[in-house]
Amino acid sequence: MRNFKLWQSIVQEVSNAPMAFVKLCPGPSMLPTMNTSGSGDLVLADRLSPLLGRIVRGDIVVVRSPENPRKLITKRIIAMENDSITFLVDPQNSDKSESVVVPKGHVWIQGDNIYASRDSRDFGPVPYGLIYGKVFWRVSRQTLCCIFLWIHDTAFLLIVQSCQNPD
Amino acid sequence: MPIDVNSNGEDVAEVNSREAKRPTTIQTGAYKPRATDAGVGKPPKHERKLTSTVWEHYEFLPPDKEAEANEFKFEVINTEVRNCMGSTSPFWNAIKASFTVGLISLTISDRYASISHVDGHSMSPTLNPSHKTFIGRLGVYVLHPILFSSAVVGYGFSCGSVDWASSLRLSHQHDTLKIREGHCWVEGDNSASSLDSRSFGPVPLGLAHGRVTHIVWPPHRIGRVERMSFHCRHGRAYLFDNVVNITVGEKEERLMMTGMHTVVDIFCVGCGASVGWKYEAAHEKSQKYKEGKFILERTTGYAISSVRGHILMAIIHIVLCGEGVRYKVYGPNGREYVNSQEAQLGSDTDEG
C-alpha cells in the first residue's frame, strides 16, 4: 500500500510538466460540459497561461484545491477580482442567493453542475496563485477510443509482421 | 580488359582517378556551388565539415572571379565551410545553448529546488535582506503568500488538520481561531514589521512554493536554516474543557478577529498572573464551539508535555510566585491523570 502511494506521487510529480499536462476529470461537477461516463474526460491544460495572466471569466481552469493542496480540481472561473457576484447558495433545497465581492488577488470558481459541485460557494474565493493551469483541449471519449484502437491495431500488425518475417 | 568493380558497383579505375584529382588540402577563399550539381545551391545541412565533398559540390573561385559569387558564397574556416550570409555561428550556438540551459533550469526550479532573493525585513534576524536562500521543493510548506513575494516562514499546522493559533493583534486583542483544513498560519520572525497571516488570515497550503532550507549568500551566512519552534510572545494557545487553579475575572465583551465574544479573563490562584481567558458566549454561530472553554496561552509559565499522536496530553501549571507547587494534571477529556506535589518542569516539546 505504501509503495503504491509512493508510485502514485512520483507519477503525479513527473506528469506535472511545466508546459502542459493531462488531467482526468472523473467528477460530476462539470456536467454537461464534461462527461463522467467511465472514468471521465481527459483534458489538456497548459501551465503558462496563469503565469502570464491570460485568464479571463469563463475559462475552465485547473486549480489546487484550497482544502487539500495535493488535489487538483477543474472548475470554471465565474468572476475575477473586484467583481461582485450573486450566487445560489444551495439550489437544490432553497432559492436563497448571496452576493459577495471578490477580493483583490482572488477569483471565484464554480462548477457547471451547481447541484453537485464543491466550489467557491463552499470555500470562498480562491487566491489567484492557486490556479495551476488553463484547460484548452478536451479529448472526447470517441477520440480516445479511436486512438486506443489505432494503437492496438498498429501494435497487433507489427507483432504479426515480425512473427512472419523470421528476422 | 576486365573491369574491376568495387563493392558499390563503381568502376575501380574511375574511383582511383577521381581520388587522384581530389585536392589534399582545402583552399581557403570563396567557393561557388558547381553548376553541374543536381540543382542544389545550398550546402547539405548535415555536413558542416565539407572537407571531402567541398571539391565535389563547390568549385573554388580564384580571387579575380569573386564577383561571380552570388548569395551562396562560402568561406572555408578551419576546414569547415560556413555560410557568410546571416548570423555568425558562435552567436547562434550561444542562443541555442542558453535556451537549453533556460529550459533545464526552469524545470529544475519548478520541481526540485530553486534560489530566491529575500526582500524586506519581515524575517530578521533569521533572514536579512540581500540574502539568497535555497528552497527545497520536496517538502512543500512555506513561502509565497498571495500577494507578496517576500519570504515568510510558515509554521504551525499539525498533521490532524485542526489547529488553533493565538495571535496578538494591534493592542492586546488576543484571539484564537481555528485554522481550516488545508490552510496554514504564516508569520514573519520580525513580527513588528511583517505583513502576514495576522492581516490576511490563514493561507492555503497550495500557495506554498517551497521550503527554505539554506542560505547561499552572503558567504559568511552560508548555512542551514533551522526549522524552529515558535518562541514569540504570542505563541500557540490551546483550547481546554477544564482548567484548575484559576480564578475568573469580570465578564467583558471583546471584539476579536472572529467576531464578538463574551469572555472572562482567568488568573492563577497563586500569583494572580493572567494565564488566558474563558469564552462565556460567542455571538457568531460558527464560533459557538468555543463556548464554555478555556484558552491557555503557552507563554505564561506553565509547561506542557505532549505525547506523539495526541495534540496534548496533560497540563501542569507551575506556580512560580509562592512556595510549594500545587497542581493537578488533567487529560484532555477531564479525568485526572497524575497528582503530585513536586515541582517538576515537564518537557516542552512541540508536536510539529
Tab-separated table of C-alpha atoms in Angstrom, chain B:
chain	number	residue	atom	x	y	z
B	1	MET	CA	40.167	-5.916	-70.246
B	2	PRO	CA	38.278	-6.931	-67.181
B	3	ILE	CA	36.593	-4.119	-65.385
B	4	ASP	CA	37.048	-4.269	-61.640
B	5	VAL	CA	34.058	-3.325	-59.696
B	6	ASN	CA	34.222	-2.446	-56.060
B	7	SER	CA	31.507	-3.094	-53.523
B	8	ASN	CA	29.494	-0.035	-54.514
B	9	GLY	CA	29.283	-1.153	-58.066
B	10	GLU	CA	31.576	1.531	-59.378
B	11	ASP	CA	34.456	1.116	-61.659
B	12	VAL	CA	37.641	0.873	-59.663
B	13	ALA	CA	39.670	2.768	-62.202
B	14	GLU	CA	37.212	5.581	-62.214
B	15	VAL	CA	37.255	5.819	-58.477
B	16	ASN	CA	41.027	5.901	-58.446
B	17	SER	CA	41.214	8.656	-60.963
B	18	ARG	CA	38.662	10.625	-59.081
B	19	GLU	CA	40.549	10.231	-55.863
B	20	ALA	CA	43.709	11.470	-57.545
B	21	LYS	CA	42.037	14.655	-58.597
B	22	ARG	CA	40.921	15.407	-55.049
B	23	PRO	CA	42.941	18.239	-53.560
B	24	THR	CA	44.664	17.217	-50.404
B	25	THR	CA	44.073	20.487	-48.672
B	26	ILE	CA	41.144	22.767	-48.758
B	27	GLN	CA	41.831	26.093	-50.333
B	28	THR	CA	40.603	28.993	-48.306
B	29	GLY	CA	38.667	31.588	-50.148
B	30	ALA	CA	35.387	31.900	-51.906
B	31	TYR	CA	33.563	28.877	-53.167
B	32	LYS	CA	30.726	28.650	-55.554
B	33	PRO	CA	28.329	25.766	-55.970
B	34	ARG	CA	29.053	23.801	-59.057
B	35	ALA	CA	26.631	24.313	-61.847
B	36	THR	CA	26.768	20.649	-62.705
B	37	ASP	CA	25.495	19.595	-59.342
B	38	ALA	CA	21.941	18.402	-59.322
B	39	GLY	CA	20.147	21.678	-58.826
B	40	VAL	CA	21.129	22.241	-55.236
B	41	GLY	CA	22.632	25.533	-54.293
B	42	LYS	CA	22.754	25.089	-50.556
B	43	PRO	CA	25.240	23.004	-48.686
B	44	PRO	CA	23.952	19.751	-47.351
B	45	LYS	CA	22.745	20.587	-43.917
B	46	HIS	CA	24.013	17.519	-42.221
B	47	GLU	CA	27.547	18.110	-43.375
B	48	ARG	CA	29.104	21.082	-41.813
B	49	LYS	CA	32.537	19.737	-42.407
B	50	LEU	CA	32.658	19.577	-46.138
B	51	THR	CA	36.252	18.534	-46.292
B	52	SER	CA	35.751	15.705	-48.683
B	53	THR	CA	32.770	16.939	-50.538
B	54	VAL	CA	33.747	20.545	-50.894
B	55	TRP	CA	35.528	19.800	-54.063
B	56	GLU	CA	32.701	17.624	-55.217
B	57	HIS	CA	29.988	20.201	-54.984
B	58	TYR	CA	31.678	23.517	-54.921
B	59	GLU	CA	34.335	24.991	-57.065
B	60	PHE	CA	36.912	27.321	-55.841
B	61	LEU	CA	36.717	30.831	-57.141
B	62	PRO	CA	40.031	32.487	-57.851
B	63	PRO	CA	40.251	35.951	-56.388
B	64	ASP	CA	39.711	37.656	-59.687
B	65	LYS	CA	36.487	35.802	-60.261
B	66	GLU	CA	34.966	36.523	-56.872
B	67	ALA	CA	32.418	38.790	-58.421
B	68	GLU	CA	30.741	35.738	-59.863
B	69	ALA	CA	29.725	34.504	-56.485
B	70	ASN	CA	26.084	35.100	-55.750
B	71	GLU	CA	24.462	34.766	-52.348
B	72	PHE	CA	25.816	31.261	-51.918
B	73	LYS	CA	29.321	32.349	-51.282
B	74	PHE	CA	31.165	30.319	-48.730
B	75	GLU	CA	34.312	30.783	-46.793
B	76	VAL	CA	36.435	27.997	-45.528
B	77	ILE	CA	37.434	28.458	-41.959
B	78	ASN	CA	39.401	25.673	-40.352
B	79	THR	CA	38.206	23.127	-42.874
B	80	GLU	CA	34.613	23.918	-42.100
B	81	VAL	CA	32.577	25.707	-44.701
B	82	ARG	CA	30.109	28.162	-43.319
B	83	ASN	CA	27.635	30.428	-44.877
B	84	CYS	CA	28.677	34.052	-44.810
B	85	MET	CA	25.157	35.313	-45.020
B	86	GLY	CA	23.129	35.691	-41.824
B	87	SER	CA	24.305	35.434	-38.258
B	88	THR	CA	27.637	34.010	-37.423
B	89	SER	CA	27.748	30.595	-35.912
B	90	PRO	CA	29.087	31.314	-32.446
B	91	PHE	CA	26.164	33.629	-31.797
B	92	TRP	CA	23.629	31.044	-32.893
B	93	ASN	CA	25.323	28.435	-30.780
B	94	ALA	CA	25.145	30.724	-27.796
B	95	ILE	CA	21.430	31.249	-28.346
B	96	LYS	CA	20.754	27.553	-28.563
B	97	ALA	CA	22.852	26.813	-25.502
B	98	SER	CA	21.158	29.472	-23.445
B	99	PHE	CA	17.731	28.240	-24.495
B	100	THR	CA	18.614	24.717	-23.416
B	101	VAL	CA	20.033	25.893	-20.132
B	102	GLY	CA	16.990	28.042	-19.535
B	103	LEU	CA	14.605	25.180	-20.140
B	104	ILE	CA	16.510	22.826	-17.877
B	105	SER	CA	16.763	25.358	-15.084
B	106	LEU	CA	13.065	26.148	-15.393
B	107	THR	CA	12.214	22.500	-14.946
B	108	ILE	CA	14.533	22.094	-12.007
B	109	SER	CA	13.382	25.220	-10.264
B	110	ASP	CA	9.791	24.334	-10.782
B	111	ARG	CA	10.035	20.885	-9.360
B	112	TYR	CA	13.040	20.356	-7.204
B	113	ALA	CA	14.883	23.372	-5.916
B	114	SER	CA	15.482	26.981	-6.637
B	115	ILE	CA	17.139	30.043	-5.310
B	116	SER	CA	15.214	33.026	-4.194
B	117	HIS	CA	16.004	36.512	-3.104
B	118	VAL	CA	14.966	37.923	0.235
B	119	ASP	CA	13.360	41.345	0.336
B	120	GLY	CA	12.241	43.288	3.295
B	121	HIS	CA	12.850	42.985	6.983
B	122	SER	CA	9.993	40.780	7.978
B	123	MET	CA	12.261	37.837	8.624
B	124	SER	CA	15.061	39.475	10.621
B	125	PRO	CA	17.173	38.135	12.165
B	126	THR	CA	16.793	34.765	10.555
B	127	LEU	CA	16.902	36.054	7.033
B	128	ASN	CA	18.087	39.560	6.303
B	129	PRO	CA	17.589	41.429	3.072
B	130	SER	CA	20.097	40.744	0.347
B	131	HIS	CA	20.147	37.121	1.312
B	132	LYS	CA	19.732	34.477	-1.251
B	133	THR	CA	18.153	31.370	0.014
B	134	PHE	CA	17.945	27.889	-1.340
B	135	ILE	CA	14.490	26.488	-1.470
B	136	GLY	CA	13.936	22.790	-1.444
B	137	ARG	CA	10.763	21.724	-3.113
B	138	LEU	CA	10.205	18.228	-1.916
B	139	GLY	CA	8.829	19.250	1.410
B	140	VAL	CA	6.152	21.693	0.254
B	141	TYR	CA	5.487	24.049	3.153
B	142	VAL	CA	6.418	27.687	3.352
B	143	LEU	CA	6.763	30.704	1.140
B	144	HIS	CA	4.841	32.755	-1.351
B	145	PRO	CA	1.733	34.164	0.148
B	146	ILE	CA	-0.971	35.505	-2.061
B	147	LEU	CA	0.160	38.960	-2.850
B	148	PHE	CA	3.740	39.272	-1.851
B	149	SER	CA	6.938	37.575	-2.681
B	150	SER	CA	8.873	38.282	0.452
B	151	ALA	CA	9.986	35.257	2.319
B	152	VAL	CA	7.706	34.442	5.175
B	153	VAL	CA	8.262	31.479	7.359
B	154	GLY	CA	5.226	29.326	7.735
B	155	TYR	CA	4.658	27.463	10.894
B	156	GLY	CA	2.203	25.553	12.803
B	157	PHE	CA	-0.062	23.190	11.100
B	158	SER	CA	-0.316	19.855	12.741
B	159	CYS	CA	-0.970	16.648	10.959
B	160	GLY	CA	-4.511	16.455	12.088
B	161	SER	CA	-5.665	19.389	10.018
B	162	VAL	CA	-7.043	21.111	13.061
B	163	ASP	CA	-5.054	23.754	14.780
B	164	TRP	CA	-5.615	26.806	16.752
B	165	ALA	CA	-3.477	29.852	16.594
B	166	SER	CA	-3.390	32.679	19.007
B	167	SER	CA	-2.144	35.943	17.789
B	168	LEU	CA	-1.604	39.352	19.168
B	169	ARG	CA	-3.249	41.886	17.003
B	170	LEU	CA	-2.894	45.577	17.445
B	171	SER	CA	-3.455	46.366	21.089
B	172	HIS	CA	-3.926	43.365	23.296
B	173	GLN	CA	-6.676	41.911	21.251
B	174	HIS	CA	-5.988	38.289	21.744
B	175	ASP	CA	-7.924	35.877	19.725
B	176	THR	CA	-7.876	32.298	18.744
B	177	LEU	CA	-9.241	30.939	15.597
B	178	LYS	CA	-9.488	27.563	14.089
B	179	ILE	CA	-7.415	27.082	11.008
B	180	ARG	CA	-9.307	25.462	8.185
B	181	GLU	CA	-8.332	22.242	6.596
B	182	GLY	CA	-5.644	22.706	4.009
B	183	HIS	CA	-4.541	26.081	5.336
B	184	CYS	CA	-1.665	27.262	7.407
B	185	TRP	CA	-0.765	30.235	9.506
B	186	VAL	CA	2.279	32.150	8.411
B	187	GLU	CA	4.131	34.763	10.327
B	188	GLY	CA	7.369	36.578	9.921
B	189	ASP	CA	10.057	36.308	12.543
B	190	ASN	CA	10.207	40.060	12.878
B	191	SER	CA	6.627	40.469	13.927
B	192	ALA	CA	6.805	44.203	14.282
B	193	SER	CA	7.326	44.781	10.588
B	194	SER	CA	5.773	41.788	8.984
B	195	LEU	CA	2.687	41.577	6.849
B	196	ASP	CA	1.477	38.077	7.388
B	197	SER	CA	-1.432	35.957	8.431
B	198	ARG	CA	-2.387	38.371	11.138
B	199	SER	CA	-3.526	40.639	8.348
B	200	PHE	CA	-4.664	38.360	5.589
B	201	GLY	CA	-5.711	35.300	7.503
B	202	PRO	CA	-4.793	31.688	7.010
B	203	VAL	CA	-3.102	30.874	3.747
B	204	PRO	CA	-3.982	27.853	1.611
B	205	LEU	CA	-1.204	25.332	1.608
B	206	GLY	CA	-1.289	25.102	-2.172
B	207	LEU	CA	0.260	28.542	-2.314
B	208	ALA	CA	3.333	27.338	-0.565
B	209	HIS	CA	6.030	27.315	-3.141
B	210	GLY	CA	8.802	25.584	-1.287
B	211	ARG	CA	10.651	25.342	1.941
B	212	VAL	CA	13.651	27.474	2.699
B	213	THR	CA	16.457	25.121	3.553
B	214	HIS	CA	19.691	27.006	3.143
B	215	ILE	CA	21.117	30.449	2.841
B	216	VAL	CA	23.514	30.675	-0.044
B	217	TRP	CA	24.573	34.311	0.035
B	218	PRO	CA	26.397	36.264	1.517
B	219	PRO	CA	29.271	33.876	2.115
B	220	HIS	CA	29.586	34.423	5.825
B	221	ARG	CA	25.972	33.452	6.289
B	222	ILE	CA	26.038	30.266	4.298
B	223	GLY	CA	24.383	27.570	6.285
B	224	ARG	CA	21.287	25.683	7.007
B	225	VAL	CA	18.114	27.418	8.047
B	226	GLU	CA	16.726	25.594	11.025
B	227	ARG	CA	13.087	24.901	11.468
B	228	MET	CA	12.315	26.431	14.776
B	229	SER	CA	9.550	26.073	17.207
B	230	PHE	CA	7.713	29.175	17.996
B	231	HIS	CA	9.158	31.347	20.702
B	232	CYS	CA	7.359	34.587	20.167
B	233	ARG	CA	5.415	36.385	22.738
B	234	HIS	CA	2.193	35.327	21.243
B	235	GLY	CA	2.681	31.683	20.654
B	236	ARG	CA	0.297	28.863	20.452
B	237	ALA	CA	-2.758	28.604	22.542
B	238	TYR	CA	-4.795	25.619	23.487
B	239	LEU	CA	-8.475	25.209	23.996
B	240	PHE	CA	-9.382	23.314	27.131
B	241	ASP	CA	-12.524	21.945	28.643
B	242	ASN	CA	-11.302	22.061	32.174
B	243	VAL	CA	-8.751	24.167	33.946
B	244	VAL	CA	-7.949	24.203	37.635
B	245	ASN	CA	-6.173	26.582	39.970
B	246	ILE	CA	-7.627	29.642	38.424
B	247	THR	CA	-9.858	32.463	39.351
B	248	VAL	CA	-12.021	34.304	36.891
B	249	GLY	CA	-12.297	37.987	36.372
B	250	GLU	CA	-15.149	40.054	35.144
B	251	LYS	CA	-17.181	39.449	32.046
B	252	GLU	CA	-16.480	41.684	29.132
B	253	GLU	CA	-17.420	41.915	25.528
B	254	ARG	CA	-14.429	41.661	23.311
B	255	LEU	CA	-14.263	42.085	19.592
B	256	MET	CA	-11.928	39.502	18.219
B	257	MET	CA	-10.832	38.513	14.788
B	258	THR	CA	-13.622	36.037	14.504
B	259	GLY	CA	-16.350	38.249	15.853
B	260	MET	CA	-17.795	39.475	19.091
B	261	HIS	CA	-17.313	37.271	22.134
B	262	THR	CA	-18.130	37.485	25.804
B	263	VAL	CA	-15.017	36.490	27.691
B	264	VAL	CA	-13.732	36.417	31.233
B	265	ASP	CA	-10.043	36.614	31.972
B	266	ILE	CA	-8.609	33.875	34.121
B	267	PHE	CA	-5.807	34.253	36.605
B	268	CYS	CA	-3.585	31.952	38.561
B	269	VAL	CA	-4.745	31.494	42.156
B	270	GLY	CA	-1.239	31.759	43.475
B	271	CYS	CA	0.263	34.765	41.862
B	272	GLY	CA	-2.598	36.372	40.060
B	273	ALA	CA	-0.889	36.357	36.695
B	274	SER	CA	-3.148	36.205	33.698
B	275	VAL	CA	-2.986	32.836	32.051
B	276	GLY	CA	-5.640	33.243	29.433
B	277	TRP	CA	-9.368	33.632	29.186
B	278	LYS	CA	-12.579	31.727	29.034
B	279	TYR	CA	-15.253	32.089	26.426
B	280	GLU	CA	-18.601	32.622	28.034
B	281	ALA	CA	-20.567	33.290	24.878
B	282	ALA	CA	-19.879	33.682	21.219
B	283	HIS	CA	-22.062	35.867	19.087
B	284	GLU	CA	-21.188	34.280	15.774
B	285	LYS	CA	-22.807	30.964	15.037
B	286	SER	CA	-19.622	29.489	13.696
B	287	GLN	CA	-17.771	30.217	16.897
B	288	LYS	CA	-20.264	28.561	19.209
B	289	TYR	CA	-17.972	25.610	19.736
B	290	LYS	CA	-15.779	27.784	21.896
B	291	GLU	CA	-18.399	28.477	24.497
B	292	GLY	CA	-17.515	27.319	27.972
B	293	LYS	CA	-13.968	26.511	27.005
B	294	PHE	CA	-10.729	27.961	28.238
B	295	ILE	CA	-7.825	29.377	26.370
B	296	LEU	CA	-4.474	28.928	27.996
B	297	GLU	CA	-1.591	30.748	26.484
B	298	ARG	CA	1.622	28.948	26.253
B	299	THR	CA	3.946	31.644	27.377
B	300	THR	CA	2.503	32.213	30.803
B	301	GLY	CA	4.859	29.985	32.699
B	302	TYR	CA	3.465	26.558	32.510
B	303	ALA	CA	4.885	23.522	30.882
B	304	ILE	CA	3.106	21.211	28.591
B	305	SER	CA	4.137	17.724	27.923
B	306	SER	CA	2.830	16.110	24.845
B	307	VAL	CA	2.847	12.619	23.592
B	308	ARG	CA	3.218	11.859	19.948
B	309	GLY	CA	-0.096	11.310	18.353
B	310	HIS	CA	-2.066	13.497	20.686
B	311	ILE	CA	-2.220	17.188	20.469
B	312	LEU	CA	-1.961	17.494	24.210
B	313	MET	CA	-1.666	15.012	26.961
B	314	ALA	CA	-1.575	16.899	30.194
B	315	ILE	CA	-1.040	20.282	31.531
B	316	ILE	CA	0.961	21.200	34.535
B	317	HIS	CA	0.707	24.669	35.772
B	318	ILE	CA	3.564	25.745	37.877
B	319	VAL	CA	3.005	28.430	40.368
B	320	LEU	CA	6.137	30.437	40.396
B	321	CYS	CA	5.088	33.051	42.824
B	322	GLY	CA	4.945	31.298	46.113
B	323	GLU	CA	6.270	28.380	47.983
B	324	GLY	CA	5.138	24.995	47.170
B	325	VAL	CA	3.654	23.988	43.981
B	326	ARG	CA	0.167	22.845	43.756
B	327	TYR	CA	-1.049	21.419	40.607
B	328	LYS	CA	-3.289	18.860	39.219
B	329	VAL	CA	-2.983	17.319	35.893
B	330	TYR	CA	-5.929	16.661	33.702
B	331	GLY	CA	-6.099	14.812	30.479
B	332	PRO	CA	-7.982	16.345	27.609
B	333	ASN	CA	-11.189	14.539	28.475
B	334	GLY	CA	-11.255	15.868	32.008
B	335	ARG	CA	-10.121	12.876	34.004
B	336	GLU	CA	-7.402	13.297	36.476
B	337	TYR	CA	-4.191	11.966	35.174
B	338	VAL	CA	-1.413	12.471	37.649
B	339	ASN	CA	-1.411	14.025	41.072
B	340	SER	CA	1.860	15.101	42.506
B	341	GLN	CA	3.169	17.727	44.853
B	342	GLU	CA	6.633	18.075	43.432
B	343	ALA	CA	7.781	20.957	41.452
B	344	GLN	CA	8.501	19.465	38.128
B	345	LEU	CA	9.302	21.080	34.882
B	346	GLY	CA	7.919	18.928	32.197
B	347	SER	CA	9.452	18.759	28.807
B	348	ASP	CA	8.163	21.340	26.464
B	349	THR	CA	8.039	19.519	23.223
B	350	ASP	CA	6.401	20.685	20.092
B	351	GLU	CA	4.266	18.238	18.289
B	352	GLY	CA	5.181	19.686	14.971
